[in-house]
């Protein structure tokens, strides 16, 4: 029982990171029907940006107020990652809108290779560790055999995720911006006839996806304390799995899928074997796509002739 | 010239506009560079991460983007006024190539057959090894993989991001069977092809009802699963350490060694490691040509026509009574079979394989070759493979750049960076690939090339 509760906490932490990345996939797929293959690498890039800002801030102001520093890092990382994703959309995807079906996907794969190697070239191929932070933890169940605790890191990650998801939910559901976005998702041509600036809306979608990926990047850095240029691929694929599992195009689905993937991964490592945890994630992806392609909360896709 | 028509005032306005655009692009670049280029992270002697400011690199990046964007904006404006835009190829070049494609094929074939002799004559016995091995064999492996994947992606239109899995199946079948049972290369080559095709059937059966992006992601997942299993199942594959000491292929039973019964001794030649390389070169050349021949002939068979019809419109196919599952499965497993051939050749050539050789990036490279060459075009694949693989191999040769940029400048570091960038640029420049016209296999009276603007879904 204690083991289960502890793994539940760990799984929720990991799952919220996946969920944040998954939203980027699901929004872009919903609005332009494309798998944004480079999104995992945008996440990795954001972790690097966060690392650099974290070091700058702690060099300039000292490492005293860690929470304040983290808030600044979060804002800066969100801004600069959004700028990156905005540029990527502008340069690599927009010219291909209306081109043949596979062109944007190939372009995204190229972008993913580019980003990964760009970071490798400018920051070097080695692991980049930062000094551990927020190390204390709260004891939840005081048991002699297996004490259950939640660390400050995990509290910070879960709370930040909930707060930002709430803000994001408000943005999509209640503001004119979100309305334009949902309109484009349903019917791009009709939305543009009714005066929605489709190009601008798509740009904003990419910016929002990147901002949430940046949150995930900061949280990843806080959780593991180390980042590497190749770290984008596997979390990216897992987050995509999460988006598909939750039903691609559905925002609550992405979060739900992320939490499920995180829980499954952690439970698999705890109860079976840690070696095959990535295999488990990929198997889920294959099984879900083959047997329930519309996911848990997604609408089934109707093929029109 | 078209420029004469424009008044100085208009030219002034054009200039200001171009300058504005360039300044905007430069500003964005500055923003992009701020965190990631301006400070480099480095571990000092105490293993702590420290930052090195690198504002000179940021200045370079901003300046390059400014000038580049400015020139591009100017060029776009002149193009808008007249037709003075520079064409990369004179009009009708592609058509000329297509009309004489038979001649060019024969010429290319002749060059490929004599390539080792040319290399030996030009570079001598010592220098030829590098050219035949790094350029000849390496490029031909990718040409073959490209042609194999072309059956799946180019002809049948199934986007496969896990092709490297079949390459791995072929390589591991050869390595394990040759090491454990001592079977020869010529028995195992077809066997590993069959095993790969079998895996293609197993993996293909459940997933082939998916379409487009979803299929791509599932195949990616399968590719990764096979690699992760190879890493983790150490009893079977020796994990990360890989398999070394794989038996090398023999010349129909005669090994390429310096021993008395070796190839050189039997034929009365002086021993040289070059003989094995030349032999391997001809083996992969034959395999690649076999792939090309099979896919060319298959295009003219009913099953090949069904593949191409499937690529253009699946619903129409189904309503015309084509069994889509079987059609897709044949394409998938045939493509896998050629991947398996290439894999067993790869294992035999390297003598050592590990899961590191079968990462997702390899799949992406092979797919890039097929798509950038122009899906379905054998010539396009070959050209793209030569450009991409040969180009990246050439980067290793650019030592003179060190004299310009300093000793720690390593051009090979930029290999994949340029590769990824080229994928994006070629997609934007020519979304249908370098050779986007298609040759029809069925025609009335006269064969007409289908131009790229017609090659859209439902018109090809």
XYZ file of C-alpha atoms in Angstrom:
765
model
C 0.000 0.000 0.000
C 2.733 2.467 0.965
C 4.659 1.599 -2.165
C 1.568 2.200 -4.245
C 0.902 5.649 -2.725
C 4.513 6.670 -3.208
C 4.477 5.556 -6.842
C 1.170 7.321 -7.330
C 2.830 10.592 -6.280
C 5.841 9.975 -8.494
C 3.632 9.011 -11.409
C 1.481 12.115 -11.087
C 4.606 14.284 -11.109
C 5.990 12.682 -14.225
C 2.544 12.583 -15.790
C 2.008 16.302 -15.384
C 5.195 16.945 -17.352
C 3.998 14.634 -20.130
C 0.580 16.245 -20.044
C 2.043 19.715 -20.521
C 3.994 18.581 -23.585
C 1.034 16.616 -24.901
C -1.114 19.753 -25.044
C 1.277 21.197 -27.623
C 0.884 18.126 -29.825
C -2.846 17.931 -29.480
C -3.509 21.621 -30.178
C -1.362 21.686 -33.306
C -2.877 18.443 -34.558
C -6.354 19.767 -33.853
C -5.856 22.982 -35.760
C -3.740 21.983 -38.788
C -3.894 18.190 -38.674
C -0.165 17.714 -38.478
C 2.035 15.782 -36.070
C 4.476 18.430 -34.910
C 7.432 16.125 -34.730
C 9.782 18.842 -33.511
C 7.746 19.515 -30.378
C 9.795 17.145 -28.230
C 12.927 19.001 -29.260
C 11.304 22.349 -28.514
C 10.750 20.959 -25.018
C 14.433 19.993 -24.802
C 15.444 23.437 -26.032
C 13.286 25.052 -23.365
C 15.027 22.999 -20.693
C 18.360 24.331 -21.956
C 17.079 27.906 -21.995
C 15.833 27.426 -18.437
C 19.194 25.994 -17.404
C 21.064 29.000 -18.766
C 18.723 31.529 -17.168
C 18.793 29.668 -13.889
C 22.565 29.851 -13.842
C 22.576 33.507 -14.825
C 20.108 34.452 -12.126
C 21.903 32.493 -9.444
C 25.201 34.048 -10.555
C 23.852 37.593 -10.460
C 21.578 37.495 -7.431
C 22.862 34.529 -5.478
C 20.934 31.351 -4.884
C 18.995 32.659 -1.879
C 15.387 32.910 -2.946
C 15.053 29.792 -5.026
C 11.298 30.049 -5.548
C 11.521 33.616 -6.813
C 14.367 32.626 -9.124
C 12.298 29.747 -10.469
C 9.372 32.042 -11.230
C 11.662 34.341 -13.215
C 13.227 31.402 -15.020
C 9.777 30.095 -15.853
C 8.640 33.393 -17.362
C 11.832 33.896 -19.352
C 11.866 30.304 -20.625
C 8.224 30.566 -21.681
C 8.915 33.768 -23.586
C 12.011 32.598 -25.426
C 10.690 29.120 -26.228
C 7.566 30.725 -27.642
C 9.732 32.925 -29.814
C 11.536 29.833 -31.085
C 8.357 27.956 -31.877
C 6.830 31.010 -33.521
C 9.859 31.257 -35.785
C 9.811 27.535 -36.523
C 6.182 27.689 -37.555
C 6.870 30.738 -39.698
C 9.915 29.298 -41.424
C 9.277 25.566 -41.688
C 5.529 24.960 -41.610
C 3.689 27.994 -42.941
C 5.080 27.824 -46.494
C 3.874 24.218 -46.652
C 0.280 24.897 -45.724
C -1.923 23.502 -48.467
C 0.929 21.421 -49.827
C 0.666 17.672 -50.061
C -0.115 15.652 -46.964
C 3.325 14.433 -45.931
C 5.286 17.624 -46.635
C 4.763 19.293 -43.219
C 5.591 16.043 -41.411
C 8.877 15.676 -43.300
C 9.669 19.308 -42.651
C 8.951 18.765 -38.951
C 11.267 15.737 -38.865
C 13.953 17.871 -40.494
C 13.338 20.591 -37.912
C 13.609 18.044 -35.114
C 16.992 16.838 -36.420
C 18.079 20.435 -36.839
C 17.119 21.516 -33.315
C 18.735 18.519 -31.687
C 22.017 19.029 -33.495
C 21.862 22.782 -33.104
C 21.776 22.403 -29.335
C 24.520 19.785 -29.531
C 26.727 22.146 -31.523
C 26.163 25.284 -29.449
C 26.044 23.685 -25.993
C 28.118 20.540 -26.365
C 27.153 16.882 -26.251
C 27.644 16.246 -22.517
C 25.055 16.047 -19.756
C 24.451 19.406 -18.115
C 23.835 19.032 -14.388
C 22.717 21.818 -12.058
C 23.172 21.771 -8.297
C 20.245 20.015 -6.606
C 17.520 22.275 -5.292
C 14.357 21.976 -3.185
C 15.644 18.843 -1.555
C 13.468 18.711 1.526
C 10.391 16.588 1.593
C 7.206 16.227 3.594
C 6.535 12.925 5.302
C 3.019 11.788 4.491
C 2.767 8.294 5.970
C 5.174 7.504 8.757
C 5.650 3.823 8.319
C 8.559 1.782 9.610
C 8.837 -0.342 6.477
C 8.228 2.167 3.692
C 7.794 5.835 4.641
C 5.829 7.742 2.038
C 6.933 11.286 1.350
C 6.344 14.026 -1.164
C 9.315 16.226 -1.975
C 9.138 20.000 -2.368
C 10.033 19.527 -6.023
C 7.004 17.366 -6.580
C 4.762 19.835 -4.779
C 6.127 22.668 -6.911
C 5.640 20.687 -10.125
C 2.112 19.570 -9.384
C 0.988 22.977 -8.115
C 2.531 24.858 -11.065
C 0.962 22.463 -13.514
C -2.480 22.847 -11.982
C -2.254 26.653 -11.849
C -1.020 27.005 -15.410
C -3.517 24.510 -16.765
C -6.310 26.473 -15.118
C -5.058 29.699 -16.688
C -4.739 27.986 -20.033
C -8.196 26.481 -19.756
C -9.604 29.946 -19.123
C -7.717 31.280 -22.150
C -9.111 28.670 -24.499
C -12.652 28.555 -23.183
C -13.462 32.124 -22.236
C -11.495 34.577 -24.354
C -12.031 35.678 -27.986
C -8.629 34.222 -28.759
C -9.649 30.773 -27.619
C -12.909 31.099 -29.502
C -11.042 31.881 -32.709
C -8.846 28.897 -32.064
C -11.734 26.526 -31.560
C -13.410 27.927 -34.665
C -10.304 27.226 -36.769
C -10.177 23.746 -35.348
C -13.687 23.025 -36.541
C -13.498 24.542 -39.994
C -10.616 26.677 -41.115
C -12.199 27.964 -44.307
C -15.458 28.926 -42.627
C -13.591 30.630 -39.790
C -11.624 32.764 -42.238
C -14.851 33.699 -44.043
C -16.240 34.913 -40.749
C -13.275 37.185 -40.141
C -10.920 35.060 -38.067
C -7.287 35.633 -38.970
C -6.357 31.989 -39.478
C -2.617 32.473 -39.885
C -2.414 34.522 -36.716
C -4.491 31.984 -34.809
C -2.227 29.152 -35.912
C 0.823 31.157 -34.858
C -0.714 31.728 -31.453
C -1.442 28.029 -31.159
C 2.228 27.276 -31.686
C 3.193 29.964 -29.195
C 0.845 28.525 -26.562
C 2.093 24.998 -27.171
C 5.670 26.174 -26.793
C 4.901 28.093 -23.604
C 3.454 24.965 -22.020
C 6.375 22.898 -23.298
C 8.659 25.439 -21.625
C 6.830 24.932 -18.342
C 7.416 21.221 -18.796
C 11.068 21.913 -19.591
C 11.579 23.908 -16.389
C 9.816 21.220 -14.368
C 11.940 18.524 -15.990
C 15.060 20.439 -15.029
C 13.828 20.858 -11.455
C 12.906 17.181 -11.194
C 16.011 15.578 -12.686
C 18.569 18.390 -12.351
C 20.238 17.377 -15.593
C 19.544 17.889 -19.270
C 21.082 16.587 -22.475
C 20.602 17.511 -26.129
C 19.067 14.106 -26.890
C 16.472 14.354 -24.102
C 13.740 15.617 -26.387
C 13.009 12.491 -28.365
C 11.706 9.991 -25.804
C 9.612 12.430 -23.727
C 8.337 13.795 -27.036
C 7.162 10.389 -28.237
C 5.674 9.605 -24.832
C 3.820 12.898 -24.791
C 2.530 12.176 -28.260
C 1.389 8.787 -26.968
C -0.373 10.641 -24.181
C -2.093 12.931 -26.672
C -3.274 9.959 -28.739
C -4.326 7.982 -25.682
C -6.425 10.880 -24.428
C -7.901 11.444 -27.862
C -5.975 13.734 -30.162
C -7.490 17.182 -30.483
C -8.972 17.088 -26.990
C -7.268 19.243 -24.353
C -8.530 17.481 -21.207
C -7.686 14.272 -23.034
C -4.059 15.319 -23.395
C -3.728 15.978 -19.666
C -5.518 12.764 -18.776
C -3.369 10.825 -21.222
C -0.217 12.405 -19.813
C -1.143 11.446 -16.254
C -1.973 7.898 -17.360
C 1.298 7.485 -19.257
C 3.247 8.838 -16.297
C 1.456 6.486 -13.895
C 1.865 3.484 -16.175
C 5.562 4.166 -16.640
C 6.218 4.574 -12.918
C 4.102 1.587 -11.890
C 5.729 -0.568 -14.576
C 9.174 0.348 -13.275
C 8.131 -0.300 -9.684
C 6.326 -3.599 -10.098
C 7.906 -5.178 -13.186
C 11.240 -4.166 -14.605
C 12.794 -0.789 -15.220
C 14.548 -2.000 -18.375
C 11.428 -2.233 -20.453
C 9.639 0.920 -19.298
C 10.091 2.658 -22.661
C 9.001 -0.482 -24.473
C 5.832 -0.388 -22.389
C 5.133 3.198 -23.435
C 5.699 2.422 -27.115
C 3.521 -0.698 -26.898
C 0.702 1.357 -25.418
C 1.088 3.790 -28.308
C 0.818 0.991 -30.872
C -2.087 -0.736 -29.142
C -4.065 2.479 -28.664
C -3.547 3.610 -32.247
C -4.545 0.236 -33.653
C -7.509 -0.576 -31.462
C -8.935 2.795 -30.420
C -7.516 5.477 -32.679
C -9.915 8.102 -31.356
C -8.568 7.713 -27.816
C -10.443 8.069 -24.540
C -12.005 11.495 -24.942
C -11.607 12.056 -28.672
C -14.292 12.148 -31.287
C -14.093 9.403 -33.898
C -12.822 10.711 -37.202
C -15.367 10.483 -39.978
C -13.986 9.958 -43.431
C -15.676 12.145 -45.999
C -15.477 11.477 -49.714
C 15.823 44.446 -68.205
C 12.665 44.605 -66.192
C 14.306 46.879 -63.649
C 14.329 49.784 -66.138
C 10.608 50.228 -65.761
C 10.849 51.048 -62.086
C 11.345 54.655 -61.086
C 14.081 55.632 -58.626
C 11.431 56.518 -56.075
C 9.946 53.045 -56.276
C 13.346 51.481 -56.031
C 13.954 53.576 -52.934
C 10.729 52.288 -51.409
C 11.667 48.718 -52.285
C 15.008 49.182 -50.617
C 13.453 50.553 -47.430
C 10.980 47.718 -47.345
C 13.706 45.121 -47.776
C 15.770 46.825 -45.081
C 12.802 46.769 -42.721
C 12.203 43.080 -43.305
C 15.871 42.326 -42.807
C 15.952 44.337 -39.587
C 12.929 42.449 -38.291
C 14.503 39.090 -39.115
C 17.717 40.202 -37.429
C 15.807 41.258 -34.319
C 14.079 37.865 -34.139
C 17.419 36.111 -34.599
C 18.849 38.177 -31.777
C 15.959 37.060 -29.589
C 16.477 33.430 -30.565
C 20.188 33.619 -29.873
C 19.979 35.327 -26.503
C 19.911 32.409 -24.168
C 21.073 29.502 -26.233
C 24.027 30.950 -28.142
C 25.030 33.939 -26.026
C 26.063 31.749 -23.097
C 27.753 28.424 -23.574
C 27.656 25.952 -20.710
C 30.830 24.129 -19.819
C 31.908 21.949 -16.944
C 34.961 23.263 -15.159
C 37.565 21.189 -13.352
C 35.412 20.870 -10.226
C 32.644 19.381 -12.370
C 30.517 22.468 -11.886
C 28.675 24.047 -14.744
C 29.943 27.512 -15.672
C 28.816 29.932 -18.371
C 31.011 31.348 -21.131
C 29.638 34.481 -22.780
C 29.843 34.294 -26.574
C 28.471 37.566 -27.894
C 30.674 37.407 -30.996
C 28.796 34.301 -32.186
C 25.479 36.099 -31.643
C 26.742 39.078 -33.651
C 27.758 36.765 -36.486
C 24.390 35.000 -36.514
C 22.481 38.289 -36.512
C 24.654 39.736 -39.277
C 24.286 36.644 -41.472
C 20.519 36.595 -41.083
C 20.294 40.338 -41.757
C 22.254 40.148 -45.006
C 20.558 36.932 -46.098
C 17.058 38.232 -45.481
C 17.890 41.516 -47.189
C 19.111 39.801 -50.350
C 16.128 37.465 -50.344
C 13.681 40.343 -50.009
C 15.363 42.220 -52.880
C 15.266 39.136 -55.061
C 11.607 38.555 -54.337
C 10.792 42.128 -55.348
C 12.584 41.898 -58.667
C 10.830 38.608 -59.299
C 7.499 40.277 -58.663
C 8.139 42.892 -61.375
C 9.424 40.803 -64.230
C 10.538 37.288 -64.904
C 14.161 37.986 -64.146
C 14.246 35.416 -61.362
C 17.235 33.166 -61.803
C 16.407 29.560 -62.569
C 18.697 26.993 -61.107
C 18.317 24.743 -64.111
C 17.660 25.920 -67.671
C 14.119 25.270 -68.805
C 13.539 21.732 -70.008
C 16.543 20.121 -68.315
C 14.415 17.597 -66.489
C 12.475 16.832 -69.639
C 15.734 16.259 -71.485
C 16.876 13.855 -68.779
C 13.585 12.050 -68.944
C 13.633 11.611 -72.696
C 17.118 10.206 -72.583
C 16.778 8.392 -69.285
C 17.767 5.094 -70.882
C 21.013 6.575 -72.080
C 21.744 8.144 -68.721
C 20.950 4.879 -66.955
C 23.411 3.013 -69.151
C 26.020 5.689 -68.581
C 25.459 5.602 -64.805
C 25.634 1.819 -64.800
C 28.894 1.885 -66.715
C 30.334 4.390 -64.277
C 29.254 2.310 -61.280
C 30.770 -0.863 -62.740
C 34.106 0.787 -63.428
C 34.167 2.952 -60.298
C 36.735 0.829 -58.361
C 39.087 0.858 -61.345
C 38.704 4.612 -61.753
C 39.287 5.120 -58.044
C 42.424 2.968 -58.063
C 43.790 4.786 -61.079
C 43.084 8.212 -59.658
C 43.938 7.708 -55.989
C 46.363 4.792 -56.067
C 46.045 1.541 -54.103
C 46.305 3.211 -50.715
C 43.916 6.093 -51.344
C 41.312 4.062 -53.211
C 40.218 2.176 -50.085
C 38.714 5.331 -48.619
C 36.929 6.247 -51.834
C 35.492 2.819 -52.507
C 34.555 2.113 -48.887
C 33.417 5.501 -47.571
C 31.890 6.775 -50.750
C 31.102 3.787 -52.961
C 29.862 1.192 -50.481
C 28.401 3.673 -48.009
C 26.384 5.546 -50.613
C 25.234 2.332 -52.301
C 23.919 0.966 -48.988
C 21.781 4.075 -48.645
C 20.759 3.979 -52.293
C 19.596 0.421 -51.762
C 17.779 1.271 -48.545
C 16.221 4.251 -50.299
C 15.019 2.106 -53.179
C 13.692 -0.493 -50.759
C 11.792 2.095 -48.749
C 10.676 3.661 -52.014
C 8.469 0.606 -52.588
C 6.679 1.308 -49.297
C 6.623 5.100 -49.285
C 7.002 6.095 -52.896
C 4.869 3.473 -54.620
C 2.350 2.395 -52.000
C 2.254 5.731 -50.161
C 2.619 4.210 -46.682
C 4.753 6.482 -44.528
C 7.152 4.191 -42.660
C 9.291 5.797 -39.954
C 10.586 2.493 -38.617
C 12.301 1.098 -41.669
C 15.525 0.728 -39.743
C 13.863 -2.056 -37.729
C 14.002 -4.360 -40.757
C 17.566 -3.299 -41.422
C 18.295 -4.348 -37.821
C 16.452 -7.655 -38.257
C 18.574 -8.431 -41.307
C 21.802 -7.453 -39.591
C 21.117 -9.406 -36.398
C 19.904 -12.479 -38.307
C 23.138 -12.571 -40.255
C 25.316 -11.876 -37.226
C 23.690 -14.404 -34.901
C 23.217 -17.202 -37.421
C 26.703 -16.818 -38.871
C 28.330 -16.732 -35.448
C 26.335 -19.478 -33.772
C 25.763 -21.869 -36.660
C 28.616 -20.989 -38.989
C 26.367 -20.584 -42.011
C 27.847 -18.757 -44.984
C 26.989 -15.274 -46.237
C 25.331 -16.554 -49.399
C 22.892 -18.755 -47.486
C 22.150 -16.126 -44.893
C 21.601 -13.259 -47.306
C 18.303 -14.605 -48.658
C 17.442 -16.008 -45.239
C 17.765 -12.653 -43.504
C 15.717 -11.072 -46.282
C 12.997 -13.637 -45.663
C 13.138 -13.106 -41.915
C 12.841 -9.360 -42.371
C 9.911 -9.815 -44.737
C 8.306 -12.086 -42.160
C 8.703 -9.372 -39.515
C 7.264 -6.927 -41.993
C 4.181 -9.140 -42.252
C 3.849 -9.522 -38.472
C 4.223 -5.821 -37.773
C 2.330 -4.734 -40.840
C -0.753 -6.835 -40.312
C -2.231 -4.985 -37.342
C -1.191 -1.464 -38.293
C -1.923 -1.169 -41.964
C -5.465 0.000 -41.559
C -4.156 3.233 -40.117
C -3.476 6.110 -42.452
C -0.897 8.809 -42.922
C 0.494 10.323 -39.755
C -0.822 7.613 -37.457
C 0.826 4.883 -39.498
C 4.068 6.858 -39.390
C 3.985 7.083 -35.608
C 3.123 3.390 -35.119
C 5.967 2.300 -37.384
C 8.235 4.614 -35.414
C 7.070 2.917 -32.226
C 7.834 -0.527 -33.674
C 11.260 0.581 -34.781
C 12.016 1.822 -31.292
C 10.582 -1.299 -29.647
C 12.870 -3.540 -31.691
C 15.880 -1.389 -30.815
C 15.009 -1.280 -27.105
C 14.524 -5.046 -27.032
C 17.915 -5.482 -28.686
C 19.417 -3.265 -25.993
C 17.729 -4.930 -23.041
C 17.624 -8.593 -24.022
C 21.312 -9.132 -23.385
C 21.199 -12.956 -23.526
C 20.047 -12.746 -27.100
C 21.831 -9.761 -28.569
C 24.539 -8.863 -26.055
C 22.851 -5.508 -25.413
C 24.692 -2.236 -25.830
C 28.011 -4.038 -26.288
C 26.796 -5.413 -29.583
C 28.081 -8.406 -31.493
C 31.657 -8.368 -32.666
C 33.723 -10.821 -34.681
C 30.984 -11.488 -37.212
C 32.356 -13.740 -39.977
C 33.245 -11.767 -43.089
C 31.898 -12.836 -46.466
C 34.081 -15.033 -48.621
C 34.593 -15.117 -52.368
C 32.465 -18.241 -52.921
C 34.353 -20.055 -50.173
C 37.722 -18.362 -50.552
C 38.364 -15.999 -47.626
C 39.943 -12.578 -48.082
C 42.931 -13.220 -45.814
C 46.671 -13.135 -46.159
C 46.799 -16.898 -45.545
C 47.884 -19.457 -48.134
C 44.325 -20.360 -49.056
C 43.283 -16.696 -49.114
C 41.926 -14.850 -52.118
C 45.189 -13.168 -53.064
C 47.228 -16.373 -52.809
C 44.764 -18.476 -54.800
C 44.665 -16.010 -57.676
C 48.386 -15.349 -57.498
C 48.027 -11.696 -56.467
C 49.815 -9.675 -53.856
C 47.720 -9.448 -50.659
C 45.811 -6.206 -50.186
C 42.783 -5.383 -48.019
C 41.408 -3.619 -51.069
C 40.189 -6.863 -52.674
C 37.594 -7.425 -49.994
C 36.369 -3.858 -50.299
C 36.075 -4.155 -54.066
C 34.239 -7.455 -53.678
C 31.852 -5.891 -51.155
C 31.361 -2.979 -53.524
C 30.208 -5.271 -56.300
C 27.975 -7.250 -53.936
C 26.135 -4.136 -52.769
C 25.976 -2.845 -56.335
C 24.276 -6.069 -57.432
C 21.892 -5.930 -54.472
C 20.998 -2.309 -55.206
C 20.436 -3.035 -58.882
C 18.293 -6.022 -57.948
C 16.158 -3.724 -55.806
C 15.821 -1.241 -58.645
C 15.022 -3.971 -61.173
C 12.387 -5.588 -58.965
C 10.674 -2.307 -58.200
C 10.735 -1.245 -61.855
C 9.202 -4.534 -62.983
C 6.703 -4.603 -60.135
C 5.398 -1.198 -61.169
C 4.195 -2.782 -64.371
C 2.496 -5.735 -62.688
C -1.072 -5.527 -61.402
C 0.170 -5.393 -57.831
C 2.395 -2.406 -58.613
C -0.462 -0.600 -60.311
C -2.593 -1.331 -57.274
C 0.089 0.210 -55.027
C 0.165 3.396 -57.002
C -3.603 3.570 -57.151
C -3.663 3.074 -53.381
C -1.239 5.918 -52.901
C -3.450 8.274 -54.867
C -6.856 7.366 -53.509
C -7.559 4.614 -51.040
C -11.315 4.969 -51.057
C -11.494 4.715 -54.835
C -9.338 1.594 -54.653
C -11.565 -0.046 -52.145
C -14.665 0.697 -54.163
C -13.018 -0.820 -57.248
C -12.545 -4.066 -55.394
C -8.828 -3.959 -54.657
C -7.970 -5.861 -51.510
C -6.240 -3.007 -49.730
C -4.881 -5.072 -46.835
C -3.120 -7.559 -49.081
C -1.829 -4.850 -51.377
C -0.374 -2.886 -48.489
C 1.083 -5.988 -46.889
C 2.918 -7.022 -50.050
C 4.454 -3.554 -50.326
C 5.375 -3.482 -46.658
C 6.978 -6.918 -46.584
C 8.775 -6.489 -49.926
C 10.249 -3.234 -48.678
C 11.204 -4.975 -45.444
C 12.860 -7.777 -47.397
C 15.197 -5.374 -49.176
C 15.905 -3.714 -45.841
C 16.849 -7.161 -44.524
C 19.214 -7.777 -47.449
C 20.889 -4.449 -46.818
C 21.087 -5.225 -43.106
C 22.836 -8.553 -43.581
C 25.249 -6.916 -46.008
C 25.878 -4.180 -43.439
C 26.679 -6.729 -40.720
C 28.990 -8.632 -43.055
C 30.794 -5.476 -44.081
C 31.249 -4.015 -40.595
C 32.018 -7.226 -38.719
C 30.490 -5.525 -35.688
C 26.939 -4.397 -34.979
C 25.274 -2.798 -31.991
C 21.866 -1.224 -31.399
C 23.539 2.178 -31.854
C 23.517 1.616 -35.618
C 19.751 1.278 -35.713
C 18.504 4.437 -34.062
C 15.543 6.428 -35.262
C 17.846 8.909 -36.963
C 18.753 6.245 -39.544
C 15.092 5.780 -40.427
C 14.734 9.521 -40.759
C 17.760 9.706 -43.051
C 16.451 6.928 -45.308
C 13.007 8.491 -45.398
C 14.578 11.846 -46.189
C 16.386 10.282 -49.135
C 13.145 8.884 -50.531
C 11.081 11.995 -50.001
C 13.682 14.540 -51.031
C 14.483 12.584 -54.168
C 10.868 12.682 -55.188
C 8.656 9.864 -54.003
C 8.518 7.030 -56.464
C 11.470 8.138 -58.560
C 14.468 5.787 -58.583
C 16.700 8.445 -60.097
C 15.613 10.932 -57.475
C 16.461 8.500 -54.659
C 19.902 7.853 -56.075
C 20.624 11.558 -56.506
C 19.372 12.359 -53.011
C 21.466 9.544 -51.495
C 24.582 10.751 -53.299
C 23.945 14.336 -52.231
C 23.045 13.571 -48.627
C 25.444 10.754 -47.762
C 28.221 11.788 -50.120
C 27.819 15.377 -48.973
C 28.129 14.447 -45.318
C 31.105 12.215 -46.087
C 32.695 15.116 -47.930
C 32.465 17.195 -44.749
C 35.072 14.884 -43.288
C 37.421 15.987 -46.049
C 37.153 19.697 -45.353
C 40.312 20.008 -43.306
C 41.279 23.266 -44.977
C 38.396 24.933 -43.146
C 40.420 24.477 -39.972
C 42.912 26.989 -41.276
C 40.175 29.593 -41.567
C 38.203 28.931 -38.396
C 40.934 27.656 -36.084
C 42.030 24.226 -34.997
C 39.030 23.223 -32.899
C 36.663 23.714 -35.815
C 35.277 20.333 -36.775
C 33.111 20.264 -39.910
C 31.699 16.797 -39.140
C 30.007 18.265 -36.076
C 27.706 20.156 -38.422
C 26.831 17.078 -40.444
C 23.390 16.350 -39.052
C 22.699 20.033 -38.483
C 23.065 20.701 -42.196
C 21.160 17.508 -42.942
C 18.123 18.582 -40.926
C 18.246 22.068 -42.345
C 18.475 20.703 -45.898
C 15.368 18.589 -45.270
C 13.380 21.673 -44.319
C 14.738 23.806 -47.165
C 14.149 21.199 -49.867
C 10.634 20.584 -48.592
C 9.846 24.290 -48.856
C 11.579 24.681 -52.188
C 10.166 21.536 -53.795
C 7.555 19.821 -51.620
C 7.273 16.981 -54.103
C 11.004 16.229 -54.059
C 13.814 16.929 -56.473
C 12.406 14.842 -59.308
C 8.719 15.369 -59.026
C 7.562 14.418 -62.495
C 6.291 10.900 -62.894
C 6.429 8.452 -65.720
C 3.138 6.728 -66.340
C 3.201 2.958 -66.659
C -0.110 2.747 -68.480
C -0.700 5.100 -71.407
C -2.620 5.539 -74.619
C -0.411 5.631 -77.747
C 2.216 7.963 -76.353
C 4.043 8.257 -73.049
C 3.800 11.736 -71.530
C 5.632 12.839 -68.426
C 3.269 14.068 -65.736
C 4.430 17.430 -64.495
C 4.790 18.142 -60.829
C 1.829 20.527 -60.608
C -0.421 17.711 -61.758
C 1.067 15.289 -59.264
C -1.315 16.141 -56.495
C -3.500 13.727 -54.672
C -5.868 12.288 -57.219
C -4.138 13.660 -60.330
C -0.958 11.631 -60.522
